[in-house]
mmCIF file of C-alpha atoms in Angstrom:
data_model
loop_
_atom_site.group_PDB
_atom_site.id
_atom_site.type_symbol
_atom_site.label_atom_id
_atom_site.label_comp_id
_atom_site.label_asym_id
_atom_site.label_seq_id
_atom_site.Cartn_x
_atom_site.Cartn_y
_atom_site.Cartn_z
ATOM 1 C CA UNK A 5 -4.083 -7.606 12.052
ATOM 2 C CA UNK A 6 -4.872 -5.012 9.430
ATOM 3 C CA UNK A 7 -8.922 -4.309 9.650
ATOM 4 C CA UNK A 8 -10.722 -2.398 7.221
ATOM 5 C CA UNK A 9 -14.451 -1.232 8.269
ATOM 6 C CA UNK A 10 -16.495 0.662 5.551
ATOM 7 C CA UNK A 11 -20.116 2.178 7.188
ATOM 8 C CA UNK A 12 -22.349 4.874 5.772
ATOM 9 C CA UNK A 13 -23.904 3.208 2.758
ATOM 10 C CA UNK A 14 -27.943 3.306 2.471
ATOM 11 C CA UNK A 15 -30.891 4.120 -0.095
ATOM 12 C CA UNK A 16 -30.754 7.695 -1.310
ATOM 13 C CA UNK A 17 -32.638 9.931 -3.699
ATOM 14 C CA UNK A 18 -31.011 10.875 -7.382
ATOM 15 C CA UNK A 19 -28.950 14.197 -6.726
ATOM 16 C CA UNK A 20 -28.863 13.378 -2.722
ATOM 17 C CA UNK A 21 -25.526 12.503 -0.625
ATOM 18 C CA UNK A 22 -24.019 10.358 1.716
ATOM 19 C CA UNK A 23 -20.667 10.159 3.600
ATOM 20 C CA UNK A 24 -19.191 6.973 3.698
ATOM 21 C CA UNK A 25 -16.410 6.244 6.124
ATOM 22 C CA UNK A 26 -13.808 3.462 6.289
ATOM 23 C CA UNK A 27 -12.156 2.805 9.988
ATOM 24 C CA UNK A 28 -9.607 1.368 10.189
ATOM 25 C CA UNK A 29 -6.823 -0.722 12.287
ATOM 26 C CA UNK A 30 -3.582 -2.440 12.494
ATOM 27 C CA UNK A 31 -2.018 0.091 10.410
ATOM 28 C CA UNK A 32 -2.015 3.876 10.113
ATOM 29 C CA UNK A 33 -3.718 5.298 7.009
ATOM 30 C CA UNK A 34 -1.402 8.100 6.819
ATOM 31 C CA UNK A 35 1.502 6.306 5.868
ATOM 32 C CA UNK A 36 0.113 4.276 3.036
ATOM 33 C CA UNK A 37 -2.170 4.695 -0.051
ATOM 34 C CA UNK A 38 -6.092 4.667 0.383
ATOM 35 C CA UNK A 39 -8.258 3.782 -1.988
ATOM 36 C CA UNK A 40 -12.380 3.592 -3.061
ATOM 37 C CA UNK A 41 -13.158 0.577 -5.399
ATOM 38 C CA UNK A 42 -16.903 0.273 -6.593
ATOM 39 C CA UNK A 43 -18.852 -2.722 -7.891
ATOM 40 C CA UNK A 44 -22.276 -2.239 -9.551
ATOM 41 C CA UNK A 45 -24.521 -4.808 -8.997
ATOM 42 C CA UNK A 46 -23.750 -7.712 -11.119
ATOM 43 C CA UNK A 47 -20.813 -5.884 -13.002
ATOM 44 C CA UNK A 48 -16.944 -5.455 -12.342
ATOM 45 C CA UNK A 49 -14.551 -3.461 -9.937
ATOM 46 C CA UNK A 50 -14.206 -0.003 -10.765
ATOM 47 C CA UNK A 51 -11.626 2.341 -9.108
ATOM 48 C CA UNK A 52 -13.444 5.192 -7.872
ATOM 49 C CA UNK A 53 -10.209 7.245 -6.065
ATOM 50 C CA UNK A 54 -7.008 7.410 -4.091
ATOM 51 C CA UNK A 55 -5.406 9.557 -1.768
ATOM 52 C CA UNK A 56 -1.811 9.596 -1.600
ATOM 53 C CA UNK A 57 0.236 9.039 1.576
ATOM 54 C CA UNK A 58 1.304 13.061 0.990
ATOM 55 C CA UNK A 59 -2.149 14.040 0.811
ATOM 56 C CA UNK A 60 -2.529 13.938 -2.992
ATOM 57 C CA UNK A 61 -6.282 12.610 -4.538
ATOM 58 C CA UNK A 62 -6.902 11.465 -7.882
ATOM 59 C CA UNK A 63 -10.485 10.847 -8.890
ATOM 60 C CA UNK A 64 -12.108 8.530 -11.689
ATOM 61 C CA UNK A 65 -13.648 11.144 -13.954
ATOM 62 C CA UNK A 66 -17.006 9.935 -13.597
ATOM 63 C CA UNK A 67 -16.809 11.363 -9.875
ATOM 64 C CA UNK A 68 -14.677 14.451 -10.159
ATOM 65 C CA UNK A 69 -16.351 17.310 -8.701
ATOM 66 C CA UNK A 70 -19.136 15.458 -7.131
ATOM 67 C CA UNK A 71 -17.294 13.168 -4.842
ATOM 68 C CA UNK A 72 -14.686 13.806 -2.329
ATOM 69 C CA UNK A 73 -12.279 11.534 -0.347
ATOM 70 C CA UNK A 74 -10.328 12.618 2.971
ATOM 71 C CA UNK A 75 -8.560 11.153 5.841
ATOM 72 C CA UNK A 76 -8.892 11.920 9.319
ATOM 73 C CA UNK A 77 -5.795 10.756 11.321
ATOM 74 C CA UNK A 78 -7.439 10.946 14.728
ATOM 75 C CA UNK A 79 -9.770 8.672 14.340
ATOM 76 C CA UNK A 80 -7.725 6.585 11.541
ATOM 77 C CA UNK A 81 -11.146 6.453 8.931
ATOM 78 C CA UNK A 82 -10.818 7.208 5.409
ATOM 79 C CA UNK A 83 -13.978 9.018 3.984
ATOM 80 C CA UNK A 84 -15.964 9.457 0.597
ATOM 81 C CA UNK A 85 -18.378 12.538 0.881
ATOM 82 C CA UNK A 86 -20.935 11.970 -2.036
ATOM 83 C CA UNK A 87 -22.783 14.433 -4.008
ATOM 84 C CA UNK A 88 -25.153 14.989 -6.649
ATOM 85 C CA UNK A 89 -25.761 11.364 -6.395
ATOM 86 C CA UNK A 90 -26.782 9.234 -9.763
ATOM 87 C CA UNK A 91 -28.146 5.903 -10.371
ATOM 88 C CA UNK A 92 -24.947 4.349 -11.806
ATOM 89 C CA UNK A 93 -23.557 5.120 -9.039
ATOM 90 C CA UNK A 94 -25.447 2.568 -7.423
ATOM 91 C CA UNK A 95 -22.782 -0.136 -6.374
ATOM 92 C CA UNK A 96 -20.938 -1.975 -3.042
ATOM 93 C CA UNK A 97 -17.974 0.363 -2.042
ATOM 94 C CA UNK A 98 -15.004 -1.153 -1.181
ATOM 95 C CA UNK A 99 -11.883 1.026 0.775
ATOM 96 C CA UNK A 100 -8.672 -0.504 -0.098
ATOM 97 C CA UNK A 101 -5.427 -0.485 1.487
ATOM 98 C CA UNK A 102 -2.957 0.369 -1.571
ATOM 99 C CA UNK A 103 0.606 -0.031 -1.978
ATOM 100 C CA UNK A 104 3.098 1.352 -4.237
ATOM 101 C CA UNK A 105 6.592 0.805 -6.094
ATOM 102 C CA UNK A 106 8.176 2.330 -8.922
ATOM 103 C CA UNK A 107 6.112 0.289 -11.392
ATOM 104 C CA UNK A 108 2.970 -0.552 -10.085
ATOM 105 C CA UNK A 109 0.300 -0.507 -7.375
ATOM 106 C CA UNK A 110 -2.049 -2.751 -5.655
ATOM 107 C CA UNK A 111 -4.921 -3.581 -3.260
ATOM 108 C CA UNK A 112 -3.668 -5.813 -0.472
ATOM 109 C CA UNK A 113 -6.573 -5.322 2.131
ATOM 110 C CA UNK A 114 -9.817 -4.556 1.934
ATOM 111 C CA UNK A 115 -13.227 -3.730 3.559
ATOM 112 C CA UNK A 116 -16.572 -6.185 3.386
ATOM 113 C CA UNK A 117 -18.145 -3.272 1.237
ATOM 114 C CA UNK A 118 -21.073 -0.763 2.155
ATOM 115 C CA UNK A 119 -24.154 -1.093 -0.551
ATOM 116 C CA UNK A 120 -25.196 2.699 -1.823
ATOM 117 C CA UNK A 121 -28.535 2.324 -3.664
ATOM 118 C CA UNK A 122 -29.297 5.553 -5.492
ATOM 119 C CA UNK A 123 -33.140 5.816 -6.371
ATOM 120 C CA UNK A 124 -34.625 7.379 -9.721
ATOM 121 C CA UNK B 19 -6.943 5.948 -21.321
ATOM 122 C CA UNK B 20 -5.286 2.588 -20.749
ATOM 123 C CA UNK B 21 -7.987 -0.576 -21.288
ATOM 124 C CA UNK B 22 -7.345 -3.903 -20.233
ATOM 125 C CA UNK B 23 -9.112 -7.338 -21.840
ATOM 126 C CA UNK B 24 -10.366 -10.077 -20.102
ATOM 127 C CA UNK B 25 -12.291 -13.086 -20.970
ATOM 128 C CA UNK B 26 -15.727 -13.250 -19.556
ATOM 129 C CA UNK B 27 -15.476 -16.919 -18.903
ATOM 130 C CA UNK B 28 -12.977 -19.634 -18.372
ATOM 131 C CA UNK B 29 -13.614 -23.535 -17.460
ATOM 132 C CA UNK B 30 -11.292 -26.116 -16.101
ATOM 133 C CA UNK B 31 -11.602 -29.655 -14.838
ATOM 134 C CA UNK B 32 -10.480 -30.444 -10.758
ATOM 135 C CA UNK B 33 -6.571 -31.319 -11.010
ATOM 136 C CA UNK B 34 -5.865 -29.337 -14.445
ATOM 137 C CA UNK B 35 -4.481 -25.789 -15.058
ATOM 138 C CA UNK B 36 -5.989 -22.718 -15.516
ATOM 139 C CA UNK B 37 -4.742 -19.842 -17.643
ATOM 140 C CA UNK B 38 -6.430 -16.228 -17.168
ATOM 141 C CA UNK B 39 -5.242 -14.283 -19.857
ATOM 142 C CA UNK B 40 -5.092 -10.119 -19.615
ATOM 143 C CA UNK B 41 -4.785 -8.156 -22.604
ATOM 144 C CA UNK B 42 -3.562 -4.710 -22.929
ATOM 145 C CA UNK B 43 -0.851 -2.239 -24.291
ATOM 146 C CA UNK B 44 2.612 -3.249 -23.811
ATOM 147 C CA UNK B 45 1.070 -4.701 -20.169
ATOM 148 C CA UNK B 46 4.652 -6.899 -19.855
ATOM 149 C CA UNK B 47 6.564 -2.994 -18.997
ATOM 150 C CA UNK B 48 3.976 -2.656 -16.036
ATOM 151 C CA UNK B 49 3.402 -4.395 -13.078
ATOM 152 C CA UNK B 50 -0.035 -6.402 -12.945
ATOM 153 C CA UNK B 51 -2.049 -7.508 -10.082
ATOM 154 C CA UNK B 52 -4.574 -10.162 -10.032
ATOM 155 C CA UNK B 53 -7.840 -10.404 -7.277
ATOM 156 C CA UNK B 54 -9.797 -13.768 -6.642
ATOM 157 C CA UNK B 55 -13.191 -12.524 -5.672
ATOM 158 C CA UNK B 56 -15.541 -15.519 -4.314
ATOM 159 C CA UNK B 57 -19.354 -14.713 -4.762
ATOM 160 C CA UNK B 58 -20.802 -12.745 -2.109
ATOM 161 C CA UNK B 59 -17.107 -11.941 -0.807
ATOM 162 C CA UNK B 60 -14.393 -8.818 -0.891
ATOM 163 C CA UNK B 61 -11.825 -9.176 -3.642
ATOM 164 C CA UNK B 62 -8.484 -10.410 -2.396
ATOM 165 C CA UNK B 63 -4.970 -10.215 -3.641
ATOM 166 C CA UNK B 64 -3.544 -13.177 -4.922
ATOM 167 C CA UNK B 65 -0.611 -12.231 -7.229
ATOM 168 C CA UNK B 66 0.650 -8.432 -7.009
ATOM 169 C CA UNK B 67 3.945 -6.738 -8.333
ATOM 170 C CA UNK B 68 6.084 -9.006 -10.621
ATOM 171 C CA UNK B 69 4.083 -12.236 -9.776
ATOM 172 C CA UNK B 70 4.498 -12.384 -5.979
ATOM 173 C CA UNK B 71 2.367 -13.745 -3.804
ATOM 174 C CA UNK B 72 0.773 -12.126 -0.252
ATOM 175 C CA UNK B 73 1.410 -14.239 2.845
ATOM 176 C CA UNK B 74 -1.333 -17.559 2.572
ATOM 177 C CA UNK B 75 -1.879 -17.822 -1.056
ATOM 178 C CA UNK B 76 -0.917 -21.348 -2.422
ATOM 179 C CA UNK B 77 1.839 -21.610 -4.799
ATOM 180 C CA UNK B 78 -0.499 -23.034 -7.029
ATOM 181 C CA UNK B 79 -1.059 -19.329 -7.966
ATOM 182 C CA UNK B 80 1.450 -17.957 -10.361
ATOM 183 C CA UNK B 81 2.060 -15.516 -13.490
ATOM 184 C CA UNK B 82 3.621 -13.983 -15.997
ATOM 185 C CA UNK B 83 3.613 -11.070 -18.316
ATOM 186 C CA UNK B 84 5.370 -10.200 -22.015
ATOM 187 C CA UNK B 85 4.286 -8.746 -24.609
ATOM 188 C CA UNK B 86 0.471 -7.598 -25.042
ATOM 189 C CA UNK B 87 -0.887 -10.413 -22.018
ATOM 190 C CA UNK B 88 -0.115 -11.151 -18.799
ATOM 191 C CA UNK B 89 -1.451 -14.142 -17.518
ATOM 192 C CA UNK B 90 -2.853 -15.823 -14.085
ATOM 193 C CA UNK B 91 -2.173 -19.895 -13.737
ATOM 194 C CA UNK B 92 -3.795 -21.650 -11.379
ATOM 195 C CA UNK B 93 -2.130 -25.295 -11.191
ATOM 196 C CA UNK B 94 -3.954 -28.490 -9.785
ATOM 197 C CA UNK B 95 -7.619 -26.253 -10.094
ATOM 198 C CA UNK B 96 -9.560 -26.860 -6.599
ATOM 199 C CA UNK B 97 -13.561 -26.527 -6.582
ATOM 200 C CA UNK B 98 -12.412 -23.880 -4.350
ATOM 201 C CA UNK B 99 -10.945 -22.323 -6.862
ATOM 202 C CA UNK B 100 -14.095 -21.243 -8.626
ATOM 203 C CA UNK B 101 -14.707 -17.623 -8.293
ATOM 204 C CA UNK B 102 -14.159 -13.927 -10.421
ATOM 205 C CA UNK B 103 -10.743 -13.054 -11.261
ATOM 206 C CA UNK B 104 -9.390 -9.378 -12.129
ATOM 207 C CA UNK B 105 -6.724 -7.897 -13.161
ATOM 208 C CA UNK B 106 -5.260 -4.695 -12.225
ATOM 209 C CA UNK B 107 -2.523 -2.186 -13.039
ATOM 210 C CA UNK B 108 -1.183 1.379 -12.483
ATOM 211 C CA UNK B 109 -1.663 3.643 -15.366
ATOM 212 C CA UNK B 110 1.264 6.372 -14.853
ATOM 213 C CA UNK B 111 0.027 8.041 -17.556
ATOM 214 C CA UNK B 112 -3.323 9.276 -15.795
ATOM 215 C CA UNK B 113 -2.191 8.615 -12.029
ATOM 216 C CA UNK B 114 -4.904 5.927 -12.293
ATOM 217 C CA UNK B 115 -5.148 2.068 -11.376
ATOM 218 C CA UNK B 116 -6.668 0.378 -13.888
ATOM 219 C CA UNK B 117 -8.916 -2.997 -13.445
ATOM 220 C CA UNK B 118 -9.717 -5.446 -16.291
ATOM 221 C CA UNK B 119 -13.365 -6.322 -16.618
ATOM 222 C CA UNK B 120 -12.769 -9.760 -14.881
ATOM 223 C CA UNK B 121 -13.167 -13.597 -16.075
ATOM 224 C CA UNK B 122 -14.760 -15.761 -14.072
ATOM 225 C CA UNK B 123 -13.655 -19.279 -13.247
ATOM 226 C CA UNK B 124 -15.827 -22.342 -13.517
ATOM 227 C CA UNK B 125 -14.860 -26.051 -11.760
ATOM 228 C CA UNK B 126 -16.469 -28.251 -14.256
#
């Protein structure tokens, strides 16, 4: 059964950090697509980054250069390192399996969410 | 960038059909996704690729794309059925998935 376990979330000061970390099991996250998907408080999903199955990232550019997202195959977890934190980015974080064909991509498992509360 | 439109709000009676429209730029050349998200709950898949459905989602789910819309159709609308819906879709362009801003689903 394909388990996705996001931890790491919490209240933290304007330009503060956090890591957030995403175990998971029943698959191995090298060999897909992995995925960060926000959601403010009362608003939609927003796509926050992915990391390719050969190691590329892509960001959203609200989060380039402050965030980064790696993988660490030993212990299976995905991770967001957080930077220069800023109240919009106040929201649940979701990690998200992703797949991938010629045309499109898409979310087929996900996490319960960890809640990052950024504090003016 | 590559925007797609959603209604904020769509209403159906128990037994009819709902249609969850998505609006964006010659959407029917891509591939669209669509996520049920209940309140309180993590989004799940329930129509990804060229309308397929994962493993456990009724075939009361379908859709279809052309044009400028694709389009979620929920048949036979349960109370259960009442939730957020998104859709979703990979912008080559930027390397980016793209989610609409969601409708959500009310069982008069």
């Amino acid at each position: 059964e394909v388990q996705l376990v996001e931890s790491g979330g919490g209240l933290v000061h304007r330009g503060g950090s956090l890591r957030l970390s995403c175990a998971a099991s029943g698959f191995t996250v090298t060999t897909y697509y992995m995925s960060w998907v926000r959601q403010a408080p009362g608003k939609g999903l927003e796509w926050v980054s992915i990391v390719y199955a050969d190691g590329r990232i892509y960001y959203t550019d609200s989060v380039r250069g402050r965030f980064t997202t790696s993988k660490d195959t030993s212990k299976n977890t995905l991770y967001l390192q957080m930077n220069d934190l800023r109240a919009e980015d106040t929201a649940l974080y979701y990690c998200a399996r992703t797949v991938n064909n010629w045309n499109s991509n898409w979310f087929d498992s996900w996490g319960q969410g960890t809640l990052v509360t950024v504090s003016s | 960038s590559y925007a797609l439109t959603q209604p904020p709000s769509v209403s159906v009676a128990p037994g009819q059909t709902a249609n969850i429209m998505c609006g964006g730029d010659n959407i029917g050349k891509k591939g669209v996704s669509w996520y049920q998200q209940r309140p309180g709950r993590a989004p799940l898949l329930v129509i990804y690729g060229d309308g397929d459905r994962p493993s456990g989602i009724p075939e009361r789910f379908s859709a279809s794309n052309s044009g400028n819309t694709a389009t979620l159709t929920i048949n036979r609308v349960e109370a259960g059925d009442e939730a957020d819906y998104y859709c979703q879709i990979w912008d080559r362009g930027s390397e980016k998935p793209v989610f609409g801003g969601g409708t959500q689903l009310t069982v008069l």
